[in-house]
Coordinates of C-alpha atoms in Angstrom, one line a residue:
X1 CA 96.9 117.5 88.9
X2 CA 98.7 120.8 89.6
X3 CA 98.6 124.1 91.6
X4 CA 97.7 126.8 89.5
X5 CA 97.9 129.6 92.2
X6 CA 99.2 129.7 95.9
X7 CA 98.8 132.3 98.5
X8 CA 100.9 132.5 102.0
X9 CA 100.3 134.9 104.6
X10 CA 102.2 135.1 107.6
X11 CA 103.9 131.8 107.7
X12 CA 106.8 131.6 109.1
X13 CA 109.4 134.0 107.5
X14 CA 107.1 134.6 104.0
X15 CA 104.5 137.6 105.2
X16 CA 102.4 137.9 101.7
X17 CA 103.2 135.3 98.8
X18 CA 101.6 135.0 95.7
X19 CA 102.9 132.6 92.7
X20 CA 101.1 130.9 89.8
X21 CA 103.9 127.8 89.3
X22 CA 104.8 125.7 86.3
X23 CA 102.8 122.8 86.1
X24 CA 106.0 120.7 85.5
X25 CA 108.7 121.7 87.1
X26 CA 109.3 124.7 89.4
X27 CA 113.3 125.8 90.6
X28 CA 112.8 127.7 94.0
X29 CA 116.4 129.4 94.3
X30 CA 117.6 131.4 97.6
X31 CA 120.5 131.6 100.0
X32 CA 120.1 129.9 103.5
X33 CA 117.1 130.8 105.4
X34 CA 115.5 133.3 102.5
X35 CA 112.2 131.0 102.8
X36 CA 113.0 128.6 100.2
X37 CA 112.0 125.3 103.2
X38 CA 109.5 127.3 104.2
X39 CA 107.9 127.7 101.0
X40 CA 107.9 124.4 100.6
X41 CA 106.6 123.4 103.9
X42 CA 103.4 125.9 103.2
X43 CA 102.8 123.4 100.4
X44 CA 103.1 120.5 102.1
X45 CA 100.8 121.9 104.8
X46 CA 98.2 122.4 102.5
X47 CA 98.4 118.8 101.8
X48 CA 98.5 117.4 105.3
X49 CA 97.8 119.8 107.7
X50 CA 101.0 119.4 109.3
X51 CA 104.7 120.3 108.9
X52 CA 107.7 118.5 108.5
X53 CA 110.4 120.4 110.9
X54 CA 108.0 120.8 113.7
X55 CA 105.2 119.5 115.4
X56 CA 104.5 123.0 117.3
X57 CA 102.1 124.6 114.8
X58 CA 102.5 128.1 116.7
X59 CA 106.4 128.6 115.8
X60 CA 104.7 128.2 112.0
X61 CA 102.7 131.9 112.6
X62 CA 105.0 134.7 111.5
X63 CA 106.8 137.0 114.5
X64 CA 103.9 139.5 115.1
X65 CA 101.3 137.9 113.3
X66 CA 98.1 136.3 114.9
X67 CA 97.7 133.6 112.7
X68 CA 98.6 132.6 108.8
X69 CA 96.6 131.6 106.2
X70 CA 97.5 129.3 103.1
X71 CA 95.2 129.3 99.9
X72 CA 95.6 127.0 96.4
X73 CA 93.6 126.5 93.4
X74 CA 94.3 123.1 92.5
X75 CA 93.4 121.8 89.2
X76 CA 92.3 117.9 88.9
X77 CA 91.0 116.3 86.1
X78 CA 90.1 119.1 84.2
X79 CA 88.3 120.9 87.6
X80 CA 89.8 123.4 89.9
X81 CA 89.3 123.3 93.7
X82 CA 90.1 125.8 96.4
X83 CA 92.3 124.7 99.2
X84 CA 92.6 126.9 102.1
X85 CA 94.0 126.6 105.5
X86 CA 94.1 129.3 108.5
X87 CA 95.9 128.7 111.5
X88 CA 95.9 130.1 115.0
X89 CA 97.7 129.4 118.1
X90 CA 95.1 126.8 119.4
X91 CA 92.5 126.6 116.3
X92 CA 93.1 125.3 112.7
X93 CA 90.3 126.0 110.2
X94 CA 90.3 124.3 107.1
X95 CA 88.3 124.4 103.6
X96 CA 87.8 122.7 100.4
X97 CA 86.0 124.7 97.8
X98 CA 83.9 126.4 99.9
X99 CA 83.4 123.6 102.8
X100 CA 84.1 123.6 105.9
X101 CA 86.2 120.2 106.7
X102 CA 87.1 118.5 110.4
X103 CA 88.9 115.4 109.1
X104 CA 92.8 116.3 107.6
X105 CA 92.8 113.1 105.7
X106 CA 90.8 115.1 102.9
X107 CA 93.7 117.1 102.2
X108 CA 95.9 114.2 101.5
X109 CA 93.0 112.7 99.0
X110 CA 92.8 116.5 97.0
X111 CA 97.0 117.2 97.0
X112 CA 99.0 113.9 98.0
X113 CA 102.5 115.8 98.4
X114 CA 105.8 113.7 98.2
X115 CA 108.7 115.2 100.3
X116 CA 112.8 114.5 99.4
X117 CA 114.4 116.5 101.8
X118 CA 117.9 116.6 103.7
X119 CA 116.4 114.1 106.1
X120 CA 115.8 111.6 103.8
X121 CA 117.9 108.6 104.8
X122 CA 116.7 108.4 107.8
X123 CA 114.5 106.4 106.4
X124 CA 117.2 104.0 106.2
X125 CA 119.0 104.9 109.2
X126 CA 116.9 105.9 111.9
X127 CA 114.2 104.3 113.8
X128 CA 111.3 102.3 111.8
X129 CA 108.7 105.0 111.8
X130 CA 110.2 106.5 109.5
X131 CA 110.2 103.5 106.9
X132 CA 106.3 102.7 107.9
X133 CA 105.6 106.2 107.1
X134 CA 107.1 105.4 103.9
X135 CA 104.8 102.4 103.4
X136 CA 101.4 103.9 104.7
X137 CA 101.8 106.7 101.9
X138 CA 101.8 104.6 99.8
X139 CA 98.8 102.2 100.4
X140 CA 96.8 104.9 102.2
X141 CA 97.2 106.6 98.3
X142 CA 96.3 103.5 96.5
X143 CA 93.8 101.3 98.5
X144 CA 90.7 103.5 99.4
X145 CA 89.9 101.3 102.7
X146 CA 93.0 101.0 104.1
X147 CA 92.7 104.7 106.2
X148 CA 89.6 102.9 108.0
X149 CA 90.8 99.8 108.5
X150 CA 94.5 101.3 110.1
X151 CA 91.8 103.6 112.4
X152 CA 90.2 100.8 113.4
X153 CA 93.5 98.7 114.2
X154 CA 94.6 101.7 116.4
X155 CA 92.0 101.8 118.5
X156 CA 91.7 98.0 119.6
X157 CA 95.1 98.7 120.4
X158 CA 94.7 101.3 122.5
X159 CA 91.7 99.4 124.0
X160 CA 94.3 96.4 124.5
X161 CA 97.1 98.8 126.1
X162 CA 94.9 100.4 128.7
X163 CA 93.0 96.1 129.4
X164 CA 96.8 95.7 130.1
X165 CA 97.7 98.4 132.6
X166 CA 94.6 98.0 134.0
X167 CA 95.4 93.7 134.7
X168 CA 91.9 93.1 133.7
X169 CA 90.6 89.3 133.6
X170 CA 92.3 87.0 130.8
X171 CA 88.6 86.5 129.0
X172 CA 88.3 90.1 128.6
X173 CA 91.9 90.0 126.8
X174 CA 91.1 87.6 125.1
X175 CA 88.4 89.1 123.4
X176 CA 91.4 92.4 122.4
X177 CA 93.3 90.1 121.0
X178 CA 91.2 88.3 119.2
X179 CA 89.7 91.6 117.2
X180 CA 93.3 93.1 116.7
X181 CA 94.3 89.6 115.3
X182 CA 91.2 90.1 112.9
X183 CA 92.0 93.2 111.7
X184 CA 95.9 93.1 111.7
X185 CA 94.9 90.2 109.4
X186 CA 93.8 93.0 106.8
X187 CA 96.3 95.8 107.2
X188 CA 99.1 93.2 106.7
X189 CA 97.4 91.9 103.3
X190 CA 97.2 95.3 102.5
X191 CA 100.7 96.1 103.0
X192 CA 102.3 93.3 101.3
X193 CA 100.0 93.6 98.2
X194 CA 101.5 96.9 98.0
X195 CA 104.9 96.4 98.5
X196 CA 104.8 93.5 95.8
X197 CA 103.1 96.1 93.0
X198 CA 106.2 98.6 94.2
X199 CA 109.1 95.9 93.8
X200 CA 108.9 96.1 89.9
X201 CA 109.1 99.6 89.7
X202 CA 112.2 99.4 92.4
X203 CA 113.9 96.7 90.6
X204 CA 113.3 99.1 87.5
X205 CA 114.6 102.0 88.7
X206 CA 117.7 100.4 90.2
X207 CA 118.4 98.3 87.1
X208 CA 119.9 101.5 85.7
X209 CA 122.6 101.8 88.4
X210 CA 125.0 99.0 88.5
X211 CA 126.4 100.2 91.6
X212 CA 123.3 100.4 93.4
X213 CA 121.7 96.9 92.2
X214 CA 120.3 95.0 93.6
X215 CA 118.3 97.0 96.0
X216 CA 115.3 94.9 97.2
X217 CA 112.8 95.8 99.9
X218 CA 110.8 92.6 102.0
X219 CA 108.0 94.0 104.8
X220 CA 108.5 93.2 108.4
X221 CA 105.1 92.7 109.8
X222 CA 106.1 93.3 113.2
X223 CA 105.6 89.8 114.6
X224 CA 107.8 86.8 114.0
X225 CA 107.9 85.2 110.3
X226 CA 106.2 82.2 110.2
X227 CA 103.9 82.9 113.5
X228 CA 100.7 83.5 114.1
X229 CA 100.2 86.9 116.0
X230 CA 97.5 85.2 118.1
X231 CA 99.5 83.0 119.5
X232 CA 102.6 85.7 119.9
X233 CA 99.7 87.8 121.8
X234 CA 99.3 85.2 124.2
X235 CA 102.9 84.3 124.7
X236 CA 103.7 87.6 125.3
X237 CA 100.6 88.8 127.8
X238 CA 102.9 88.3 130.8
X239 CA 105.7 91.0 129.2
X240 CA 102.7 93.2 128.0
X241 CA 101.5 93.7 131.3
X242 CA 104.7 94.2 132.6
X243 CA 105.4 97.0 130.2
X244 CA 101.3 98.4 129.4
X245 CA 102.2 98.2 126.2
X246 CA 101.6 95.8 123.2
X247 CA 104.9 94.2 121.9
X248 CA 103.6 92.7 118.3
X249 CA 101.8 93.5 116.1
X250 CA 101.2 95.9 113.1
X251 CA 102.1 98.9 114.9
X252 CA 105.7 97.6 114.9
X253 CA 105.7 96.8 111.0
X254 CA 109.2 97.7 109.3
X255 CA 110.7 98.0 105.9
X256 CA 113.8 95.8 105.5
X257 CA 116.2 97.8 102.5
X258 CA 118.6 95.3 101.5
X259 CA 122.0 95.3 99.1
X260 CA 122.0 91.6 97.6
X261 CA 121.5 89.9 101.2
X262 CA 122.7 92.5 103.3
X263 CA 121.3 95.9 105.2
X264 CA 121.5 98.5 103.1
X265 CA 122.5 101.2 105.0
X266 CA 125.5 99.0 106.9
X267 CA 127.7 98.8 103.5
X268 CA 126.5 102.4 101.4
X269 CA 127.6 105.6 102.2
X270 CA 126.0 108.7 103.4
X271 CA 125.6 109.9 100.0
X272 CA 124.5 106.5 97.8
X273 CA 121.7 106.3 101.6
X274 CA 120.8 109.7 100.3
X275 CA 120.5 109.0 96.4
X276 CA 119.0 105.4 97.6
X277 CA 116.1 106.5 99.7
X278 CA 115.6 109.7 97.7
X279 CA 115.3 107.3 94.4
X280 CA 112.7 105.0 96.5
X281 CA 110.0 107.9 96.7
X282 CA 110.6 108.1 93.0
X283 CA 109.4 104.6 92.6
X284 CA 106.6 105.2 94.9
X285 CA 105.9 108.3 92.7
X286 CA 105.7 106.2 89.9
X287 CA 103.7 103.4 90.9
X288 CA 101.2 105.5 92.3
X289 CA 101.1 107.2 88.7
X290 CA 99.9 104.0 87.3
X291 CA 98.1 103.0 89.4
X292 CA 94.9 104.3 88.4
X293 CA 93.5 106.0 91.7
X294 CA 93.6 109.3 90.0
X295 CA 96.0 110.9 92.6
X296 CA 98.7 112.4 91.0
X297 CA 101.1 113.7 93.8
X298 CA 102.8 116.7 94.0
X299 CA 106.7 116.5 94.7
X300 CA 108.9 118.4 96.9
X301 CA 112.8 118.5 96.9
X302 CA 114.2 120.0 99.3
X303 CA 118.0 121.2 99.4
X304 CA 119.3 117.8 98.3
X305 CA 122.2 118.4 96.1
X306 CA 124.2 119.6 99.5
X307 CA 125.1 115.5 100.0
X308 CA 125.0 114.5 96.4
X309 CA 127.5 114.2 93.9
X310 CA 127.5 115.4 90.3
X311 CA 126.9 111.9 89.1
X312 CA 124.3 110.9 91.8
X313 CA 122.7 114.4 91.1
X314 CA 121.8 113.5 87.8
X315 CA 120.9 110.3 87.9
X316 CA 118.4 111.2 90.7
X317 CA 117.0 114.9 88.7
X318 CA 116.8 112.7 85.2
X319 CA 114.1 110.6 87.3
X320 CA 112.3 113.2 88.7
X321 CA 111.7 115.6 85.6
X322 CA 110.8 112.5 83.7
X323 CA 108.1 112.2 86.0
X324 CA 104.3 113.8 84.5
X325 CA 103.8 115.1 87.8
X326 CA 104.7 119.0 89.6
X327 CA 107.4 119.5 91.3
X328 CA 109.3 122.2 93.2
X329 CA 113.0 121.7 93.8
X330 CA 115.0 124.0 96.3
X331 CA 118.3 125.3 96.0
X332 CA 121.2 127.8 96.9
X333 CA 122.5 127.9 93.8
X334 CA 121.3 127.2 90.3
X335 CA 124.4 126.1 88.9
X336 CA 124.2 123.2 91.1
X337 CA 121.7 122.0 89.1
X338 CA 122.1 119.3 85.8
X339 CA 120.2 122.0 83.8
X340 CA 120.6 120.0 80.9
X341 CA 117.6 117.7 82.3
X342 CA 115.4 120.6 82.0
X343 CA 116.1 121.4 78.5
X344 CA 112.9 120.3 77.1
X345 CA 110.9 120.3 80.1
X346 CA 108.7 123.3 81.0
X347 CA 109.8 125.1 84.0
X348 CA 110.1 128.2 85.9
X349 CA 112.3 129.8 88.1
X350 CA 111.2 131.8 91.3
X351 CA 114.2 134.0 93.4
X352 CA 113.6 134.2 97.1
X353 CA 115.3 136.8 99.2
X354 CA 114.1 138.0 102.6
X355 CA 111.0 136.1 102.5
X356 CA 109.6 137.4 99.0
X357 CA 109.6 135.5 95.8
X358 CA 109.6 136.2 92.7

């Protein structure tokens, strides 16, 4: 799966945009704020409906401007599809082909995009949303259920929250707890079947870098080991109601990154974070490659040799271009680049100044 054309009007900084991109690999080049993140984060739109520096869709509409639009001809299997998103202050209007769609979730299932950007170790270091996001990429990608199934988890928990603020009768909780037990049940199977097809393609990876290995990832389902959440539920119904909120369950899930038998990010630097967590989407990349679900995600670098070493820059660009898959990789300077790993791949190479590209 590829783009074979994009159009961008009036988003952000980039006022008319039209490229027809490698279907390998694609070097966006520009000094800081030209449009290079921007251009990216038009693509990822496209794919999600949603940007990755802000969640205020309106600072996305260019100075002026009364809305932007966003258009791609994607090719899959052999078929191209039309992709096409307009956006203003308070309305979003979005179309596949020539259908008019309500539910974003379609984008993801036409163009899954994969984002390395500057921000990628907080995925290590930050707060655990950031590493469940990282998890519910990946099985949303691979298990076709798993979107309904975490829908229907998040609303018996919000049915449970408001039972608990409003100190309703202990038979009527009951009954919450018991259906969120139920279907945590499934989103926890799902997760850990996924994470154990994704170890071997870690391990792999990681193999290759003596300095890095062992890296190993175990899931945190977000109650204690060994217990049953049912029975943490209950334990817990007095601090619930205390708080209005649930403590446990598989809203607090995490992903535990370890070196040998230690946290990850409390004995690696900034820099092997970077390469580590950078080198993790990779593997997700991968796995969902083979995995036979026919979606072939698109992948988005952003800026990362800024933080990276020579050394760590290669190893991490050798993965990437050996991936089948388009990219587009940002930078100030094309030098920066290991060009030698694009030798024999095919590639292009778009300038962007002022908001144009070319």
């Amino acid at each position: 799966m590829a783009i074979e054309e994009i159009a961008i009007d009036n988003f952000r900084n980039l006022t008319h945009v039209r490229l027809c991109p490698s279907p390998h690999i694609n070097l966006v080049v520009g000094k800081n704020g030209s449009g290079k993140t921007s251009f990216l984060e038009a693509i990822y739109h496209l794919g999600t409906a949603r940007s990755f520096r802000t969640a205020q869709s309106n600072l996305l509409i260019s100075m002026g401007a009364k809305k932007f639009t966003l258009y791609s001809r994607i090719k899959k299997a052999g078929v191209a599809v039309g992709v096409g998103i307009s956006r203003e202050k308070k309305q979003i209007k979005i179309k596949i082909g020539n259908h008019p769609i309500s539910n974003s979730s379609k984008l993801a299932e036409i163009l899954p995009v994969q984002l390395i950007n500057p921000d990628v170790h907080k995925m290590m270091e930050d707060g655990s949303r950031y590493r469940r996001r990282f998890i519910e990429w990946g099985v949303f990608h691979v298990k076709p259920n798993y979107l309904t199934m975490w829908r229907q988890c998040t609303h018996i928990l919000k049915q449970r929250n408001a039972a608990l603020r409003h100190n309703v009768s202990l038979n009527e909780l009951a009954l919450w707890d018991d259906a969120l037990c139920d279907i945590s049940q499934h989103v926890n199977e799902a997760r850990l079947d996924y994470i154990q097809r994704l170890y071997p393609y870690i391990d792999k990876l990681f193999s290759k870098i003596s300095e890095l290995h062992p890296i190993t990832i175990a899931l945190d389902q977000g109650w204690p080991e060994g217990s049953k959440l049912l029975d943490v539920l209950r334990d817990n119904r007095a601090s619930d109601k205390k708080k209005g909120f649930t403590h446990y369950g598989p809203h607090r899930a995490d992903l535990k990154i370890f070196f040998g038998n230690v946290k990850a990010k409390d004995i690696i630097s900034r820099g092997q974070q970077k390469l580590v967590t950078a080198l993790l989407k990779v593997a997700q990349t991968q796995q969902l490659l083979d995995s036979g679900s026919g979606s072939d995600p698109i992948l988005l670098v952003d800026d990362l040799p800024a933080e990276l070493d020579r050394v760590m820059m290669c190893i991490l660009f050798e993965e990437i271009t050996s991936l089948p898959i388009q990219s587009f990789i940002t930078t100030t300077d094309l030098t920066s680049f290991p060009i030698v790993g694009f030798k024999d791949a095919h590639h292009r190479v778009f300038h962007v100044e002022h908001g144009s590209i070319e």
